[in-house]
């Protein structure tokens, strides 16, 4: 019996090329189907049509209205609604109108299924990528969908987490649920019973998994060529000067490097030492959260090591994992030109660099040069982001998960291209979760819990590692400098940590009170501060606010620093009051000039304003340090419950508040990622002074607005898929 029936479906995002081109298929109830194909073949678009996020332009799609469809996105962060793991899983059941007992039971059951029950009260922003993917999966299965769709949902997670999710999918299928897996991963395809293969918007194969794997042409089209050691790959150019060198030249060294994001946090990297050499391709491996991305950002000067030293022959470049944040221009060729243009290249020379870089990642300039970056597929965006780094022609290159989300052929092309760069004399480092990619590299460095667990150079390299920085002058290595915007990035990171709950919260006695009582206490102090009318009451309000801060554990030193930061604005306000506020009748004028005068009432009013503003600031600081976002939401639910009894839709307000607390940290992380990528690609140049930095940040506005829109659309889709009405 068919649970999905499609006839002659068509869809296009804009006038021109069809993304879905006259396709027809059927999916049986209780089946496990893999929809496969290369990047840009139309798989993700089809999945969104099936679950109702998009509507076909023509054709018929028949799904019983009583059937619930759930979609797990490729990027798990886009699907998380709440700031706490258990609350996120409970979001869907709440929208279904289940009783509180049923919601709690289903939340526990779903978290247990994905092996996240011990993380039930953890912040969703504090999870590793694998744990975030499990949370997204838990939130989707909590609505108990008859059809579960996974859109490349396992593309960016480590093998151990993948296997755990495969275990769940096998269980879910045995329970009689229909599974549709959008993928081009061979391991995922083997789990399916039936296959639908797409190419350029059309279906080119339907059949069993057995029939698919017996068709060598189809398998090769998805898997791509096998990665082989470079000695077997004849088409890769070999630099004879490098290949004949007996002692490779050093290009970058880590000497006893440790790093932690804050004094209170655990070290992300611990006493890491290694040396990289010219012409070497290095695979950086380890589970999600092991410290690979942090190591890369340290090497490139985006972070400052807590201990140790980093030396490099020149400033390394990095292509970050978040490919969409690396795209700043409307058209593909303009985006690739962003870095070389900042390096001073113009005209024919600039165009040549763009053409060469785009061709290296198999995005031919003639075909993709005038394509809008927004409409490229996820795999095409990733390759374009890599091209933007290649165009800058650096000596030391880092690539964070460059093959994630790519189909087999594109993956092969990207990894062999990295080896070509190494054979040209560059030092190339890439992170990966794939064993064949790590084996293809000249060297593998495996990181576990912030330490180097294994370095294959110790076994098969002709160069003896000394783990020290010797002969630096001969090798022309210099201490790796940081970028000018380090303080900006650190401030953004601290704000994100605070809002996401990654920083340790207050352990004060007031935090033990019920959330609604904390809100009431805050409102009493805050309103008292703002309503103070004279200097004596304002002084009393400030004293009470300081005591409130002390009780909640907010450090008075931080309060003083915050007060000093807003003091210039208060003094400007005071000046306006001295000019425009009229004096009292018959009072003394200390000084007078035309319409301007200073009198006792004016001075007292200004002092009172400063005191009560500082008191209000202290109240806000104390409240947020003692009341995390999830407690605030709980408290509001209690306080607003009487309104819900008279049919006022309070749940909309609560949802908006919850989304705000979830959305702001995401945008801050997005902003940080955009700044990092623009820094690497020379977007800011040498910036000195605060005014110059503000001017330099102006180009961030457009890409941040675009990313905000994307995030908003993704969050709207996530809420829709979780049955919110």
XYZ file of C-alpha atoms in Angstrom, residues 5-725:
721
model
C 2.149 8.841 -4.511
C 3.637 11.496 -6.815
C 2.695 12.097 -10.442
C 4.441 14.495 -12.832
C 5.816 16.861 -10.150
C 7.531 20.039 -11.321
C 9.221 22.810 -9.343
C 11.680 25.656 -9.941
C 12.921 28.397 -7.590
C 13.009 30.999 -10.349
C 12.204 31.222 -14.025
C 14.469 28.922 -15.991
C 15.995 25.613 -14.944
C 13.656 23.175 -13.219
C 14.855 21.746 -9.920
C 12.163 19.036 -10.032
C 11.417 18.001 -13.610
C 8.270 15.919 -14.263
C 8.954 13.119 -11.752
C 6.615 10.344 -10.619
C 7.126 7.722 -7.897
C 5.452 5.797 -5.080
C 6.682 4.981 -1.575
C 5.186 2.059 0.310
C 3.859 2.310 3.854
C 6.438 1.035 6.369
C 9.265 1.063 3.830
C 12.827 2.367 4.184
C 13.673 4.382 1.062
C 16.869 6.222 0.157
C 16.523 9.146 -2.272
C 19.999 9.552 -3.699
C 21.827 11.718 -6.218
C 24.645 14.206 -6.619
C 24.667 17.745 -5.202
C 22.048 19.890 -6.929
C 20.046 16.919 -8.235
C 16.862 18.089 -6.448
C 16.786 15.709 -3.460
C 16.355 18.320 -0.717
C 13.753 20.226 -2.713
C 11.771 17.009 -3.159
C 11.928 16.314 0.586
C 10.486 19.772 1.316
C 7.675 19.225 -1.162
C 6.820 15.898 0.482
C 6.632 17.417 3.969
C 4.691 20.493 2.796
C 7.309 23.225 3.229
C 7.224 23.791 -0.537
C 4.366 23.364 -3.005
C 4.917 21.874 -6.456
C 4.200 24.104 -9.454
C 2.347 21.298 -11.207
C 1.616 17.626 -10.787
C -0.043 15.694 -7.989
C 1.283 14.612 -4.607
C -1.008 12.332 -2.624
C -0.409 11.825 1.096
C -3.210 11.013 3.512
C -3.960 14.160 5.562
C -4.001 12.057 8.737
C -0.385 11.035 8.108
C 2.154 13.131 10.030
C 5.450 13.845 8.240
C 8.643 14.779 10.104
C 11.783 16.262 8.527
C 15.253 16.269 10.125
C 17.412 18.986 8.548
C 21.032 18.673 7.432
C 22.044 21.455 9.832
C 20.789 20.417 13.299
C 21.188 23.932 14.754
C 18.474 25.135 12.380
C 15.993 22.724 13.948
C 16.526 23.406 17.658
C 13.788 25.626 19.108
C 14.484 25.659 22.846
C 17.579 26.379 24.919
C 17.267 23.185 27.006
C 17.414 19.650 25.572
C 14.309 18.275 27.334
C 12.281 21.394 26.501
C 13.202 21.109 22.840
C 12.036 17.497 22.703
C 8.825 18.441 24.539
C 8.021 21.282 22.117
C 6.285 19.074 19.543
C 4.160 17.068 22.011
C 3.058 20.342 23.630
C 1.835 21.581 20.247
C -0.106 18.341 19.812
C -2.067 19.169 22.970
C -0.926 16.152 24.976
C -1.323 16.125 28.730
C 1.657 17.126 30.884
C 2.130 13.513 32.007
C 2.146 12.291 28.386
C 4.567 15.041 27.370
C 7.015 14.116 30.125
C 6.738 10.393 29.316
C 7.300 10.935 25.596
C 10.216 13.322 26.247
C 11.950 10.746 28.455
C 11.271 7.959 25.946
C 12.585 9.898 22.928
C 15.717 11.136 24.712
C 16.374 7.595 25.876
C 15.995 6.293 22.308
C 18.749 8.623 21.043
C 20.872 8.073 24.188
C 20.603 11.655 25.441
C 18.621 11.200 28.647
C 21.597 12.203 30.796
C 21.745 15.507 28.861
C 18.055 16.295 29.425
C 18.751 19.488 31.413
C 21.778 20.581 29.386
C 21.860 23.730 27.271
C 21.280 22.930 23.588
C 24.009 25.421 22.670
C 26.542 23.584 24.844
C 26.184 20.282 22.963
C 28.646 18.814 20.491
C 27.576 18.595 16.836
C 26.720 14.913 17.233
C 24.668 15.549 20.364
C 22.899 18.452 18.613
C 21.970 16.115 15.750
C 20.582 13.609 18.244
C 18.572 16.386 19.915
C 17.095 17.426 16.568
C 16.192 13.803 15.878
C 14.647 13.411 19.335
C 12.528 16.526 18.851
C 11.228 15.230 15.540
C 10.391 11.666 16.618
C 8.604 13.114 19.674
C 5.718 14.100 17.372
C 5.565 10.414 16.384
C 5.575 10.916 12.575
C 4.323 8.120 10.344
C 6.876 9.326 7.764
C 10.355 10.335 8.973
C 12.550 12.157 6.428
C 16.264 12.739 7.008
C 17.766 15.338 4.659
C 21.522 14.641 4.700
C 21.156 14.646 8.469
C 24.294 12.540 9.085
C 26.696 14.376 6.773
C 28.691 16.271 9.429
C 28.917 13.922 12.392
C 31.530 11.438 13.535
C 31.321 7.663 12.802
C 30.366 6.689 16.378
C 27.385 9.065 16.445
C 26.375 7.950 12.933
C 26.270 4.327 14.025
C 24.143 5.223 17.057
C 21.647 6.982 14.800
C 21.634 4.049 12.369
C 20.770 1.797 15.328
C 17.803 4.030 16.080
C 16.654 4.083 12.442
C 16.714 0.287 12.341
C 14.580 0.193 15.485
C 12.203 2.869 14.157
C 11.743 0.945 10.897
C 11.026 -2.309 12.733
C 8.290 -0.469 14.604
C 6.508 -0.030 11.263
C 7.369 3.612 10.486
C 8.197 4.842 6.980
C 11.725 6.257 6.601
C 12.990 8.377 3.720
C 16.717 9.115 3.820
C 17.969 11.872 1.489
C 21.641 11.024 1.022
C 24.571 10.257 -1.245
C 26.488 8.370 1.454
C 27.077 4.708 0.554
C 26.862 3.539 4.168
C 23.455 5.191 4.570
C 22.222 3.802 1.236
C 22.985 0.232 2.365
C 20.529 0.643 5.257
C 17.608 1.212 2.848
C 15.311 -1.349 1.212
C 14.477 0.633 -1.937
C 16.249 3.363 -3.894
C 15.085 6.409 -5.858
C 17.975 7.996 -7.742
C 17.793 11.559 -9.097
C 19.934 13.503 -11.534
C 19.344 17.108 -12.657
C 15.796 17.095 -11.300
C 14.759 13.805 -12.929
C 14.439 10.255 -11.576
C 16.906 7.970 -13.386
C 16.484 4.815 -11.272
C 13.928 3.208 -8.974
C 14.378 -0.237 -7.526
C 15.639 -2.318 -4.652
C 18.885 -1.708 -2.812
C 20.128 -5.052 -4.200
C 19.459 -3.969 -7.795
C 21.192 -0.645 -7.222
C 24.402 -2.198 -5.886
C 24.435 -4.648 -8.792
C 24.565 -1.711 -11.220
C 28.211 -0.653 -11.246
C 27.571 2.497 -13.308
C 25.007 3.836 -10.842
C 27.150 2.941 -7.823
C 30.180 4.662 -9.361
C 28.076 7.754 -10.098
C 27.150 8.095 -6.395
C 30.325 6.832 -4.743
C 32.723 8.537 -7.122
C 36.278 7.303 -7.778
C 38.049 5.636 -4.889
C 40.681 7.670 -3.099
C 44.117 6.209 -3.741
C 47.582 7.124 -2.606
C 48.891 9.985 -4.675
C 51.616 7.886 -6.301
C 48.810 6.119 -8.193
C 47.114 9.350 -9.307
C 48.952 10.336 -12.489
C 47.014 13.511 -13.192
C 48.273 15.301 -10.062
C 51.296 17.503 -10.917
C 54.450 16.774 -8.958
C 56.905 19.514 -8.023
C 60.262 17.783 -8.571
C 62.098 20.242 -6.320
C 59.866 19.288 -3.404
C 59.652 15.566 -4.120
C 63.444 15.243 -4.273
C 64.076 17.227 -1.097
C 65.554 15.005 1.606
C 64.700 17.317 4.489
C 61.342 19.093 4.096
C 61.161 22.717 5.119
C 59.153 23.610 8.185
C 56.070 25.721 7.564
C 54.248 25.780 10.920
C 54.918 24.620 14.468
C 52.866 24.248 17.628
C 55.048 24.224 20.717
C 53.280 23.086 23.939
C 50.113 24.954 23.002
C 47.114 24.965 25.346
C 43.887 26.886 24.987
C 40.739 27.587 26.994
C 37.948 30.012 26.152
C 37.732 31.414 29.685
C 39.428 31.002 33.049
C 36.456 29.080 34.411
C 36.129 26.701 31.450
C 37.923 23.443 30.763
C 40.904 23.574 28.405
C 39.931 22.748 24.810
C 43.536 21.973 23.813
C 46.159 20.686 26.242
C 49.927 20.812 25.618
C 49.731 20.257 21.854
C 53.016 20.114 19.930
C 53.737 19.218 16.305
C 55.544 20.514 13.220
C 54.116 20.783 9.713
C 56.239 20.770 6.576
C 56.129 22.284 3.127
C 54.395 20.046 0.574
C 52.566 17.968 3.203
C 48.884 16.938 3.204
C 47.734 16.392 6.799
C 44.417 14.917 7.943
C 43.170 16.126 11.322
C 40.833 13.544 12.862
C 38.837 13.106 16.057
C 35.231 13.025 17.240
C 33.036 16.126 17.260
C 34.173 18.462 20.038
C 37.713 17.047 20.216
C 39.263 20.465 19.445
C 40.020 20.279 15.699
C 38.335 23.549 14.689
C 39.861 25.360 17.670
C 43.331 24.165 16.664
C 42.796 25.516 13.153
C 41.619 28.924 14.376
C 44.645 29.139 16.675
C 46.956 28.352 13.757
C 45.377 31.102 11.671
C 45.517 33.779 14.373
C 41.776 33.970 15.031
C 42.349 32.826 18.621
C 45.229 33.454 21.017
C 46.825 30.448 22.709
C 46.619 30.361 26.512
C 50.055 28.727 26.765
C 52.835 27.847 24.328
C 53.814 29.375 20.996
C 52.787 29.034 17.356
C 55.240 29.847 14.564
C 54.494 29.988 10.847
C 56.285 30.771 7.588
C 53.379 33.111 6.697
C 49.857 33.779 7.917
C 47.765 30.631 7.227
C 44.336 30.771 5.603
C 41.270 28.771 6.628
C 38.068 27.677 4.892
C 35.598 27.330 7.758
C 32.999 24.604 8.185
C 30.129 27.121 7.951
C 30.268 27.557 4.170
C 27.228 29.838 3.872
C 28.857 32.451 6.172
C 31.808 32.643 3.754
C 29.701 33.924 0.869
C 29.443 37.735 0.870
C 28.653 38.679 -2.701
C 25.492 38.139 -4.758
C 27.275 36.373 -7.622
C 29.720 33.463 -7.439
C 32.609 35.047 -9.370
C 32.430 38.253 -7.318
C 32.589 36.211 -4.126
C 35.708 34.318 -5.208
C 37.267 37.667 -6.193
C 36.664 39.084 -2.681
C 40.009 37.918 -1.246
C 42.337 38.595 -4.225
C 40.780 42.034 -4.687
C 41.673 42.864 -1.064
C 45.205 41.655 -1.830
C 45.442 44.298 -4.546
C 44.791 42.261 -7.698
C 42.839 43.948 -10.489
C 41.650 43.478 -14.060
C 42.928 40.534 -16.072
C 45.127 39.195 -13.278
C 42.196 39.170 -10.848
C 39.914 37.425 -13.352
C 42.572 34.776 -14.012
C 42.832 33.987 -10.304
C 39.030 33.671 -10.046
C 38.817 31.388 -13.090
C 41.633 29.123 -11.836
C 40.148 28.839 -8.324
C 36.623 28.058 -9.574
C 37.911 25.482 -12.037
C 39.922 23.738 -9.294
C 36.742 23.046 -7.293
C 34.785 22.011 -10.416
C 32.611 25.116 -10.568
C 33.512 26.224 -14.104
C 33.668 29.999 -14.388
C 31.659 30.076 -17.620
C 28.803 28.089 -16.043
C 28.825 29.333 -12.427
C 30.434 32.778 -12.603
C 27.147 34.677 -12.839
C 25.119 32.279 -10.682
C 23.631 33.793 -7.517
C 25.253 32.344 -4.406
C 21.908 32.195 -2.583
C 20.509 29.678 -5.092
C 23.494 27.314 -5.125
C 23.048 23.915 -3.488
C 24.732 23.208 -0.158
C 27.539 21.270 -1.852
C 28.071 23.994 -4.445
C 28.233 26.655 -1.713
C 30.883 24.600 0.115
C 33.020 24.313 -3.024
C 32.603 28.036 -3.754
C 33.779 28.879 -0.210
C 36.877 26.721 -0.801
C 37.496 28.513 -4.117
C 37.462 31.844 -2.262
C 40.399 30.650 -0.143
C 42.292 29.045 -3.044
C 42.167 32.322 -4.983
C 44.299 33.971 -2.272
C 47.203 31.550 -2.946
C 48.434 31.125 0.645
C 51.433 29.022 1.719
C 49.651 27.253 4.611
C 46.011 26.265 4.098
C 43.476 24.836 6.561
C 40.149 23.316 5.495
C 37.538 22.487 8.147
C 35.479 19.473 6.968
C 35.873 20.393 3.260
C 34.058 17.254 2.013
C 31.076 17.396 4.403
C 27.821 17.264 2.449
C 29.543 16.627 -0.904
C 28.589 13.782 -3.232
C 31.131 11.086 -4.092
C 32.515 12.684 -7.248
C 32.773 16.166 -5.687
C 34.399 14.682 -2.582
C 37.029 12.919 -4.691
C 37.718 16.094 -6.659
C 38.090 18.238 -3.516
C 40.384 15.814 -1.660
C 42.617 15.169 -4.690
C 42.697 18.929 -5.287
C 44.036 19.356 -1.742
C 46.788 16.879 -2.543
C 47.573 18.794 -5.748
C 48.049 21.926 -3.646
C 50.445 20.042 -1.373
C 52.407 18.756 -4.365
C 52.736 22.368 -5.533
C 54.608 23.083 -2.286
C 51.842 24.282 0.010
C 51.134 22.928 3.479
C 47.549 21.658 3.512
C 45.625 20.539 6.606
C 42.020 19.311 6.539
C 39.723 17.875 9.192
C 37.648 14.810 8.423
C 35.529 12.019 9.918
C 36.115 9.689 6.941
C 38.721 6.931 7.238
C 39.548 6.773 3.518
C 40.269 10.508 3.432
C 42.577 10.228 6.446
C 44.365 7.260 4.826
C 44.774 9.244 1.587
C 46.685 12.019 3.357
C 50.455 11.956 3.871
C 49.951 12.172 7.610
C 47.171 11.835 10.173
C 46.997 13.705 13.485
C 44.258 12.360 15.742
C 42.972 14.519 18.596
C 41.107 13.159 21.583
C 39.824 15.410 24.364
C 42.187 18.221 23.401
C 45.370 16.138 23.226
C 47.214 14.493 20.346
C 46.387 10.813 20.648
C 48.210 9.708 17.503
C 50.505 11.319 14.943
C 51.387 9.050 12.014
C 54.511 11.158 11.336
C 56.137 9.332 14.223
C 55.769 6.037 12.308
C 56.143 6.708 8.589
C 57.725 10.129 8.121
C 61.435 10.413 7.153
C 61.569 13.512 9.323
C 62.154 12.928 13.043
C 59.696 15.065 15.062
C 61.475 16.982 17.850
C 58.370 18.843 19.106
C 60.431 21.999 19.473
C 60.960 25.195 17.508
C 64.593 24.904 16.442
C 66.518 26.756 13.697
C 63.708 29.281 13.290
C 65.907 31.831 11.551
C 67.021 29.280 8.973
C 63.446 28.178 8.358
C 62.128 31.772 8.331
C 59.334 30.988 10.789
C 57.867 33.830 12.819
C 55.461 33.998 15.741
C 51.950 33.791 14.368
C 50.304 37.247 14.779
C 46.675 37.696 15.716
C 44.196 39.751 13.751
C 43.156 43.254 14.809
C 39.588 42.180 15.570
C 40.503 39.687 18.313
C 38.786 41.804 21.018
C 35.596 42.042 18.915
C 35.528 38.269 18.408
C 36.176 37.640 22.112
C 33.344 39.976 23.138
C 30.953 38.255 20.735
C 32.040 34.864 22.073
C 31.488 35.931 25.691
C 28.019 37.284 24.882
C 27.146 34.045 23.084
C 28.414 31.939 25.986
C 26.378 33.974 28.456
C 23.159 33.833 26.442
C 23.520 30.153 25.541
C 24.163 29.020 29.094
C 27.664 27.690 28.397
C 29.108 29.865 31.158
C 28.678 28.818 34.711
C 25.669 30.555 36.241
C 25.175 32.014 39.675
C 25.179 29.612 42.646
C 23.468 32.075 44.949
C 20.729 31.346 47.442
C 18.231 33.414 45.457
C 18.572 30.990 42.552
C 16.944 28.328 44.719
C 13.719 30.329 44.740
C 10.961 29.444 42.236
C 11.417 31.320 38.939
C 8.187 33.317 39.280
C 9.334 34.624 42.705
C 12.648 35.726 41.211
C 10.777 37.652 38.528
C 8.567 39.338 41.137
C 11.592 40.291 43.279
C 13.334 41.737 40.232
C 10.264 43.756 39.210
C 9.926 45.201 42.725
C 13.560 46.374 42.820
C 13.530 47.543 39.191
C 10.295 49.553 39.453
C 11.450 51.060 42.764
C 14.702 52.153 41.066
C 12.951 53.816 38.145
C 10.279 55.475 40.256
C 12.713 57.195 42.650
C 11.969 60.935 42.597
C 14.677 62.498 44.757
C 18.307 61.917 45.556
C 17.633 60.224 48.920
C 15.247 57.624 47.476
C 17.553 57.142 44.469
C 20.491 56.527 46.850
C 18.408 53.999 48.774
C 17.396 52.296 45.502
C 21.047 52.036 44.444
C 22.049 50.595 47.837
C 19.286 47.973 47.637
C 20.246 47.136 44.048
C 23.893 46.645 45.060
C 22.777 44.334 47.888
C 20.581 42.486 45.345
C 23.674 42.024 43.158
C 25.683 40.735 46.107
C 22.989 38.201 47.046
C 22.723 36.906 43.465
C 26.490 36.523 43.152
C 27.010 39.237 40.537
C 30.515 40.609 41.083
C 30.576 44.243 42.195
C 33.730 44.816 40.138
C 31.777 43.961 36.966
C 28.978 46.275 38.111
C 31.414 49.165 38.552
C 32.935 48.546 35.108
C 29.445 48.530 33.529
C 28.545 51.757 35.360
C 31.726 53.445 34.124
C 30.966 52.379 30.539
C 27.563 54.073 30.541
C 28.783 57.126 32.486
C 29.656 59.155 29.327
C 26.072 58.718 28.053
C 24.693 59.764 31.445
C 26.897 62.871 31.441
C 25.572 63.824 27.997
C 22.031 63.367 29.355
C 23.006 65.519 32.362
C 24.247 68.289 30.079
C 20.894 68.322 28.254
C 19.086 68.518 31.588
C 21.222 71.454 32.697
C 20.402 73.257 29.464
C 16.707 72.526 29.003
C 15.287 71.761 32.458
C 13.768 74.922 34.007
C 14.907 75.895 37.545
C 12.490 76.138 40.441
C 11.017 79.528 41.211
C 13.021 81.760 43.598
C 15.914 79.270 43.983
C 19.602 80.217 43.907
C 21.403 80.278 40.548
C 25.036 79.186 40.913
C 25.738 80.470 37.423
C 23.581 82.010 34.746
C 24.097 82.980 31.113
C 21.097 83.959 28.985
C 18.792 80.897 29.008
C 21.399 78.605 30.595
C 21.728 78.309 34.366
C 22.845 75.870 37.057
C 20.705 75.601 40.162
C 20.466 73.228 43.184
C 17.320 71.506 41.850
C 18.997 70.812 38.519
C 22.097 69.340 40.169
C 20.001 67.158 42.491
C 17.841 65.973 39.593
C 20.903 65.028 37.521
C 22.519 63.191 40.428
C 19.245 61.398 41.127
C 18.984 60.362 37.451
C 22.521 58.934 37.470
C 21.900 57.043 40.722
C 18.590 55.503 39.660
C 19.981 54.552 36.225
C 22.870 52.744 37.938
C 20.355 51.110 40.290
C 18.251 49.888 37.350
C 21.398 48.567 35.635
C 22.368 46.704 38.815
C 18.894 45.141 39.046
C 19.015 43.928 35.442
C 22.526 42.504 35.912
C 21.547 40.680 39.113
C 18.384 39.279 37.558
C 20.022 37.812 34.461
C 22.921 36.291 36.375
C 20.483 34.508 38.719
C 17.722 33.678 36.218
C 18.679 31.759 33.047
C 16.396 31.951 30.029
C 14.658 28.647 30.805
C 13.825 29.815 34.350
C 12.509 33.096 32.944
C 10.220 31.157 30.583
C 8.983 28.976 33.470
C 8.336 32.001 35.644
C 6.414 33.784 32.900
C 4.246 30.710 32.352
C 3.210 30.798 36.008
C 2.658 34.563 36.126
C 0.690 34.631 32.866
C -1.416 31.559 33.601
C -4.419 33.629 34.810
C -4.514 35.305 31.379
C -4.728 31.921 29.650
C -7.786 31.079 31.777
C -9.635 33.954 30.112
C -8.666 32.692 26.633
C -5.780 35.113 25.989
C -3.248 33.204 23.791
C -0.320 33.407 26.216
C 1.497 30.506 24.526
C 2.301 32.728 21.521
C 4.092 35.212 23.764
C 5.948 32.400 25.558
C 7.007 30.900 22.217
C 8.275 34.276 20.986
C 10.327 34.720 24.161
C 11.763 31.214 23.851
C 12.658 31.767 20.192
C 14.344 35.077 21.025
C 16.534 33.418 23.646
C 17.406 30.682 21.156
C 17.799 32.947 18.121
C 20.047 35.701 19.506
C 23.008 33.393 20.361
C 22.707 31.822 16.906
C 22.914 35.233 15.245
C 25.888 36.213 17.402
C 27.668 33.008 16.355
C 26.735 33.759 12.736
C 28.121 37.295 13.050
C 31.327 35.933 14.563
C 31.673 33.408 11.732
C 31.168 36.127 9.093
C 33.755 38.374 10.780
C 36.274 35.510 10.912
C 35.832 34.696 7.235
C 36.067 38.330 6.135
C 39.174 38.770 8.301
C 40.825 35.744 6.688
C 39.953 37.039 3.219
C 41.313 40.513 3.924
C 37.979 42.259 4.309
C 39.123 44.619 7.045
C 42.751 45.259 6.178
C 44.793 47.114 8.783
C 42.271 48.800 11.025
C 43.357 51.171 13.779
C 41.145 53.083 16.175
C 37.547 52.542 17.271
C 36.005 54.709 14.557
C 37.931 52.831 11.868
C 36.748 49.518 13.322
C 33.132 50.687 13.285
C 33.514 51.692 9.622
C 35.121 48.342 8.854
C 32.136 46.505 10.347
C 29.678 48.206 7.961
C 30.282 45.599 5.178
C 29.018 42.943 7.611
C 25.501 44.369 7.547
C 24.352 42.859 4.230
C 25.688 39.299 4.790
C 24.368 39.338 8.370
C 20.924 40.425 7.176
C 20.983 37.608 4.609
C 22.020 35.076 7.250
C 19.338 36.410 9.618
C 16.703 35.881 6.942
C 18.009 32.363 6.286
C 18.009 31.540 9.990
C 14.501 32.961 10.389
C 13.182 30.904 7.488
C 14.854 27.766 8.851
C 13.411 28.387 12.311
C 9.948 28.977 10.838
C 10.254 25.671 8.981
C 11.405 23.939 12.180
C 8.402 25.260 14.120
C 6.058 24.204 11.322
C 7.507 20.685 11.285
C 6.981 20.482 15.056
C 3.211 20.968 14.620
C 2.976 24.547 15.899
C -0.218 26.291 14.780
